[in-house]
mmCIF file with all atom_site columns, C-alpha atoms in Angstrom:
data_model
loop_
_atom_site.group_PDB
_atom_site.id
_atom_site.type_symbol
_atom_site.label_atom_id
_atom_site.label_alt_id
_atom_site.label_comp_id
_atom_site.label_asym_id
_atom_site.label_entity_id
_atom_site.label_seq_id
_atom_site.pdbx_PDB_ins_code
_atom_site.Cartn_x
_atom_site.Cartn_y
_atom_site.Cartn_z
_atom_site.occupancy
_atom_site.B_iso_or_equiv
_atom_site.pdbx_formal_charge
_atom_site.auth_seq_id
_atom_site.auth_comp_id
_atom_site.auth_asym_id
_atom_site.auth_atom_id
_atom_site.pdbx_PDB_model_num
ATOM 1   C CA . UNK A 1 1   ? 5.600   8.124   -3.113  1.00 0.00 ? 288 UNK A CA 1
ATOM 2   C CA . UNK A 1 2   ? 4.442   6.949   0.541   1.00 0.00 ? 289 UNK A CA 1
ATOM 3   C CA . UNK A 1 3   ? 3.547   10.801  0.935   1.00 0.00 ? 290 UNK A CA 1
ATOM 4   C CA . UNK A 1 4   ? 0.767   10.327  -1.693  1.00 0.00 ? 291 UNK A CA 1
ATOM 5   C CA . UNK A 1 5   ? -0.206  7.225   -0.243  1.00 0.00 ? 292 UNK A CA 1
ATOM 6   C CA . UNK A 1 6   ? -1.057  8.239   2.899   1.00 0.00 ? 293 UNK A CA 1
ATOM 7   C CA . UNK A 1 7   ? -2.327  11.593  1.436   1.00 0.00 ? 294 UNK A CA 1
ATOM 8   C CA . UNK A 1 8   ? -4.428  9.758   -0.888  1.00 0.00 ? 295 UNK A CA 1
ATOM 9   C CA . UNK A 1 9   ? -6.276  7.304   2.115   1.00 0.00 ? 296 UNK A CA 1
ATOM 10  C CA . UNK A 1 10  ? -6.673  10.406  4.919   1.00 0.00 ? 297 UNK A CA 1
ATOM 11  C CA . UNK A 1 11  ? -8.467  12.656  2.022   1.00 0.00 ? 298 UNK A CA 1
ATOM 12  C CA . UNK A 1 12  ? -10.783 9.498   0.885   1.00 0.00 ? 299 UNK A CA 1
ATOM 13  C CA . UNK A 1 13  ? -11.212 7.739   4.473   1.00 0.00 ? 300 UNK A CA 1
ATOM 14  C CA . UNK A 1 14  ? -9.415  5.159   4.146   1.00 0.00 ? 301 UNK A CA 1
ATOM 15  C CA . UNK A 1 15  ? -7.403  3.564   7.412   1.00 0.00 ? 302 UNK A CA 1
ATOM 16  C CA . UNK A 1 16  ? -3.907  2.683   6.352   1.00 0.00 ? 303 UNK A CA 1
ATOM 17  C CA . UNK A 1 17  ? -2.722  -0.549  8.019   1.00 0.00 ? 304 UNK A CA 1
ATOM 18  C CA . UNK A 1 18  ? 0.387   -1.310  6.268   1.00 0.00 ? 305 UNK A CA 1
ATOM 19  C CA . UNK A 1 19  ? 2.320   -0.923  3.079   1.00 0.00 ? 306 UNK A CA 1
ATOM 20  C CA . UNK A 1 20  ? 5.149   -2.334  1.170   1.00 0.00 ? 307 UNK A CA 1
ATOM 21  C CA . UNK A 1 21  ? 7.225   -0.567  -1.849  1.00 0.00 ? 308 UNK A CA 1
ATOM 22  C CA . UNK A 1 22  ? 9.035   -2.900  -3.311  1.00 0.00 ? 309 UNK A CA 1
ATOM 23  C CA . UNK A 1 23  ? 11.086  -2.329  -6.401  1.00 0.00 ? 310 UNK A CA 1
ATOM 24  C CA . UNK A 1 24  ? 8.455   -3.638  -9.152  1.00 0.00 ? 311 UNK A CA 1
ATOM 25  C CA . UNK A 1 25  ? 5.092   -3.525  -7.087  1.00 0.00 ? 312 UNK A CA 1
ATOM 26  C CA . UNK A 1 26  ? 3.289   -2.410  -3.701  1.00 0.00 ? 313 UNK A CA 1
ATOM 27  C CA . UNK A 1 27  ? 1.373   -4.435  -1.348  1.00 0.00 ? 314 UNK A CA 1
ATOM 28  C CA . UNK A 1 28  ? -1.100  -2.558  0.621   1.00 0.00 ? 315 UNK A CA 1
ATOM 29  C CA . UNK A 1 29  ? -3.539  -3.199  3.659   1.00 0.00 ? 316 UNK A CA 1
ATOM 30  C CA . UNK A 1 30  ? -6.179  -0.759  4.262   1.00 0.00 ? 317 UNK A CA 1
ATOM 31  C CA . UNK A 1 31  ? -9.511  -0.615  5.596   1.00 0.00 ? 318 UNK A CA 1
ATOM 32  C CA . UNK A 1 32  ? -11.765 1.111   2.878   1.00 0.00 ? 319 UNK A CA 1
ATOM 33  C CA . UNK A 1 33  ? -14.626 3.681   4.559   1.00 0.00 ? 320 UNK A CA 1
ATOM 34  C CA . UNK A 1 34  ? -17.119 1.574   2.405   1.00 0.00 ? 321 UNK A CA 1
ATOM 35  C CA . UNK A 1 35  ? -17.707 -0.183  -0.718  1.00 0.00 ? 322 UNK A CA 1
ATOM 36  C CA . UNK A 1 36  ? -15.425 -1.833  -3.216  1.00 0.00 ? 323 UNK A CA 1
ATOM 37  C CA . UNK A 1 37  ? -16.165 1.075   -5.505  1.00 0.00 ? 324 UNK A CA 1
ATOM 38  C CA . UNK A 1 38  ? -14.126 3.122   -2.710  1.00 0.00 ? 325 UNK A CA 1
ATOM 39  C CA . UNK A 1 39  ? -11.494 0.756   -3.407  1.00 0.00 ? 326 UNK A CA 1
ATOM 40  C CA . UNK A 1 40  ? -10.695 1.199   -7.152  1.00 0.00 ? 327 UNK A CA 1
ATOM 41  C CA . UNK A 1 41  ? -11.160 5.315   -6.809  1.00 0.00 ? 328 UNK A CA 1
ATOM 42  C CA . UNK A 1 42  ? -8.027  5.213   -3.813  1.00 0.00 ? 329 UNK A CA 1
ATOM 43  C CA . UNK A 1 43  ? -6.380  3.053   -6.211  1.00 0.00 ? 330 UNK A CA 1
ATOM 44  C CA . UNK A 1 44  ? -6.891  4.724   -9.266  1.00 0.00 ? 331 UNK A CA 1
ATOM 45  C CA . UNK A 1 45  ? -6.032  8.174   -6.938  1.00 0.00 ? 332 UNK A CA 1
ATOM 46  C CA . UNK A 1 46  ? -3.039  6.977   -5.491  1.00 0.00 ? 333 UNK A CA 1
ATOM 47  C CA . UNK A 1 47  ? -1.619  5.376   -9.129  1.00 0.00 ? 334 UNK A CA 1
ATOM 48  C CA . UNK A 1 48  ? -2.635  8.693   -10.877 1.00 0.00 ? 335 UNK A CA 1
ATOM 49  C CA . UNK A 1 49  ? -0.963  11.101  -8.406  1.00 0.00 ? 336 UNK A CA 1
ATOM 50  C CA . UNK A 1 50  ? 1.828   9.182   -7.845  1.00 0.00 ? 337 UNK A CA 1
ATOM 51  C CA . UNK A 1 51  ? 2.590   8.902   -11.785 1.00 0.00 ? 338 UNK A CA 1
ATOM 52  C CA . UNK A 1 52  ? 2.311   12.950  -12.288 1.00 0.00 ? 339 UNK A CA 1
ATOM 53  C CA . UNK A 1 53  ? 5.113   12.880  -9.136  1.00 0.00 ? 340 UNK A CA 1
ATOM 54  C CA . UNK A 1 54  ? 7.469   10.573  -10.701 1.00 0.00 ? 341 UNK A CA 1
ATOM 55  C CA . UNK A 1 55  ? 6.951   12.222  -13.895 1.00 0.00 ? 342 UNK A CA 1
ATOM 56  C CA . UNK A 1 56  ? 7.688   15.477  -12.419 1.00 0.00 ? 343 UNK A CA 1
ATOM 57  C CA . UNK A 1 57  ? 10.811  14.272  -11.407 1.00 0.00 ? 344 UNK A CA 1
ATOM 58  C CA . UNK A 1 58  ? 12.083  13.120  -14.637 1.00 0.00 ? 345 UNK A CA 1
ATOM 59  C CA . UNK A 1 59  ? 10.637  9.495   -14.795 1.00 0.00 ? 346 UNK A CA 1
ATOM 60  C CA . UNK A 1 60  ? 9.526   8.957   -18.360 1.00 0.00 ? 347 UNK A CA 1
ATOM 61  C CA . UNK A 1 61  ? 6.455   6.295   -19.158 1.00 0.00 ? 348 UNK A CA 1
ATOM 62  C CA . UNK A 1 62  ? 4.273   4.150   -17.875 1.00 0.00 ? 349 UNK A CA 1
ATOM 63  C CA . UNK A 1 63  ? 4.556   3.711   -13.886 1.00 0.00 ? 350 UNK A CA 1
ATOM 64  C CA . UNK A 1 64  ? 1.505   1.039   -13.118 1.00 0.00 ? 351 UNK A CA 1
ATOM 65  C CA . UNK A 1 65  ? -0.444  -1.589  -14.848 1.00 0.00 ? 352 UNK A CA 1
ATOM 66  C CA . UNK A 1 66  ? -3.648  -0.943  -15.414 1.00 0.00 ? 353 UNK A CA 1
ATOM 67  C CA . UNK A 1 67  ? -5.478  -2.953  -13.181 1.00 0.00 ? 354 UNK A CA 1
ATOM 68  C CA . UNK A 1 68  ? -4.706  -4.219  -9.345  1.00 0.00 ? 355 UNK A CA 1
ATOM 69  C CA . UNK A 1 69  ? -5.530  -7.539  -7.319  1.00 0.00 ? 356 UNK A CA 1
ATOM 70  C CA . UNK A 1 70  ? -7.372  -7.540  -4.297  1.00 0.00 ? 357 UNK A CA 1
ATOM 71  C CA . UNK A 1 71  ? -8.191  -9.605  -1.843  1.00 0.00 ? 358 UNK A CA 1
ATOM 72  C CA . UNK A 1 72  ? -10.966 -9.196  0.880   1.00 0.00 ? 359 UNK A CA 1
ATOM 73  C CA . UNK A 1 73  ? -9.745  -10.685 4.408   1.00 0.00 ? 360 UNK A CA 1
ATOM 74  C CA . UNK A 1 74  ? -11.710 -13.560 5.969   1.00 0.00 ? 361 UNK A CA 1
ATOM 75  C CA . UNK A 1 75  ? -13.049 -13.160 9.443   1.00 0.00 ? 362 UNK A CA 1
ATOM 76  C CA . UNK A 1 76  ? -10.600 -15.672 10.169  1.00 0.00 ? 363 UNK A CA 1
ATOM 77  C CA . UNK A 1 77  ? -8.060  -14.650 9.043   1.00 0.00 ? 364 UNK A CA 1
ATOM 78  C CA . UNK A 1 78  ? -5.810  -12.095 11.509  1.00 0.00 ? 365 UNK A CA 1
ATOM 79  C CA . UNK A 1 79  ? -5.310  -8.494  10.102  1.00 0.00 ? 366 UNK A CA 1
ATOM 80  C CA . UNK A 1 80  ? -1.980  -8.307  12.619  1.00 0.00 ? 367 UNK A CA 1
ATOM 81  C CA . UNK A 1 81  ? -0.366  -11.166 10.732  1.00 0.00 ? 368 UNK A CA 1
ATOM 82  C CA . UNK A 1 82  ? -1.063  -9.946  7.122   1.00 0.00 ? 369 UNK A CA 1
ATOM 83  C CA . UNK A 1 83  ? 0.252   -6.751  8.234   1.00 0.00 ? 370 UNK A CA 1
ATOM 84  C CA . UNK A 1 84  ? 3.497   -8.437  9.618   1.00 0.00 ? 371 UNK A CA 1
ATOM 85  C CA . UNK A 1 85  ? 3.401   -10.784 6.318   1.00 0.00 ? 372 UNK A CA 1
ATOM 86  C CA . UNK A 1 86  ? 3.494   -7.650  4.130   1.00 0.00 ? 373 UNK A CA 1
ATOM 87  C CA . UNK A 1 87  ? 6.441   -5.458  5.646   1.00 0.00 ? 374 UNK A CA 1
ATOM 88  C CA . UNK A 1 88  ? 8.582   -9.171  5.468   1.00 0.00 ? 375 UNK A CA 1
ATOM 89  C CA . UNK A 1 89  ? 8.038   -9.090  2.184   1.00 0.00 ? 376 UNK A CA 1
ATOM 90  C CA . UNK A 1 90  ? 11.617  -7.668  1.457   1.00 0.00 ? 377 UNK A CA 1
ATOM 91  C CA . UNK A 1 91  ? 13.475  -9.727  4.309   1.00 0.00 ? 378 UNK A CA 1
ATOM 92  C CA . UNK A 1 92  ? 11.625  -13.308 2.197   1.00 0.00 ? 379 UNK A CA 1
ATOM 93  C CA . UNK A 1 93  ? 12.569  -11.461 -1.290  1.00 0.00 ? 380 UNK A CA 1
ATOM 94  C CA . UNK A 1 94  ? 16.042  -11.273 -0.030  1.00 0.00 ? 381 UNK A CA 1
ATOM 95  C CA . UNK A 1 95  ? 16.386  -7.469  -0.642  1.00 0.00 ? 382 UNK A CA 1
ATOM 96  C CA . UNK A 1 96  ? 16.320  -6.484  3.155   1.00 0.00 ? 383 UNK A CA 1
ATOM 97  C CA . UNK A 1 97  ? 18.207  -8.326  5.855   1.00 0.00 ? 384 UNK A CA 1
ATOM 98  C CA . UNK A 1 98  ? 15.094  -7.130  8.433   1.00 0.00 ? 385 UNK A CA 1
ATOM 99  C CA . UNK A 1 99  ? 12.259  -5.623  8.224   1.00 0.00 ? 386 UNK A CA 1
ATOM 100 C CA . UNK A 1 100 ? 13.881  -2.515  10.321  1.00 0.00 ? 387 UNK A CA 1
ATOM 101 C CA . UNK A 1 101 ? 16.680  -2.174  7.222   1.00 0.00 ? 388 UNK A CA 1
ATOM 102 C CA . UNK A 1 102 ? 13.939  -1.353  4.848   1.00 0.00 ? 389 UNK A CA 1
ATOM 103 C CA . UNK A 1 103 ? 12.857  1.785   4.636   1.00 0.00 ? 390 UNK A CA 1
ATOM 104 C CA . UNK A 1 104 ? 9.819   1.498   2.173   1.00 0.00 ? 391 UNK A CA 1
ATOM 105 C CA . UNK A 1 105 ? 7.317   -0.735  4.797   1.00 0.00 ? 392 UNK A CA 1
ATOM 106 C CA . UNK A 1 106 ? 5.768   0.024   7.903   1.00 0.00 ? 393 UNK A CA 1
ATOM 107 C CA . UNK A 1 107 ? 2.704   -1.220  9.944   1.00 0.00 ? 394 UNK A CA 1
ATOM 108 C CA . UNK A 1 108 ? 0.265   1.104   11.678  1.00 0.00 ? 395 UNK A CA 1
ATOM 109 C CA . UNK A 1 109 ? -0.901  -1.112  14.237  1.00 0.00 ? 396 UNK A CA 1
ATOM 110 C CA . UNK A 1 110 ? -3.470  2.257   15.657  1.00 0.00 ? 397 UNK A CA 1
ATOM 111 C CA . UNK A 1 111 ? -5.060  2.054   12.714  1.00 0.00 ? 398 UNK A CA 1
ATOM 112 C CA . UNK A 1 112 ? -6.086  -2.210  13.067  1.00 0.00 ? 399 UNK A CA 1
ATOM 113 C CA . UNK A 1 113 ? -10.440 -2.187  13.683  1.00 0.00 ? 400 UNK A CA 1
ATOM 114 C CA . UNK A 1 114 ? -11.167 -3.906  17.189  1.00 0.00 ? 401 UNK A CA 1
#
C-alpha cells in the first residue's frame, strides 16, 4: 500500500510530505506539481491501484469511498506541524504508544518547500 503511494506521487510529480495509514482511512500531505485537478487524478490513481493490489491479494469489495476531503494549507499555517500532527495520529487514536511504534506513518521533512 505505501509502495503505491509513493509510486503513484514520483510518476505524477507530486512531493510526498507525510502520510498516515490508519486502520479505516489515510491522511496525506503532499505538495501537488499544480492544480487541484492534479489532486483528484493522484487520488483517484493511488485509490485505483491500490484497490487492484488488495484485490490481488484476496481482499474482496469495496476498499475507498468515493470521494476524499481536502484541505488547502494557509500561509500561516506551518507545513512541519501538520506533518508532525498527521504521523500522531495513531499515538492520539490510542492505537500506537509513539509515533516510532507505528509502522504505517512517516514524515519526509526533504521534501517540505522553503
Amino acid at each position: 500500500m505505501i509502495d503505491c503511494l509513493r509510486h503513484e506521487a514520483a510518476r505524477l510529480g507530486f512531493r510526498l510530505i507525510a502520510y498516515c495509514l490508519m486502520p479505516d482511512h489515510l491522511h496525506l500531505l503532499v505538495v501537488p506539481p499544480g492544480t487541484s485537478k492534479e489532486l483528484s487524478a493522484f487520488v483517484g490513481a493511488f485509490k485505483s491501484r491500490s484497490t487492484r493490489l488488495l484485490w490481488g491479494k484476496g481482499l474482496k469489495g469495496r476498499v475507498w469511498q468515493e470521494s476524499f476531503y481536502d484541505h488547502v494549507l494557509r500561509k500561516d499555517e506551518d507545513i512541519k506541524v501538520v506533518a508532525e500532527y498527521i504521523v500522531a495520529n495513531p499515538v492520539r487514536k490510542g492505537i500506537a504508544s509513539s509515533t516510532e511504534a507505528y509502522p504505517y506513518s512517516q514524515t519526509f521533512p526533504e521534501e517540505i518547500p522553503h
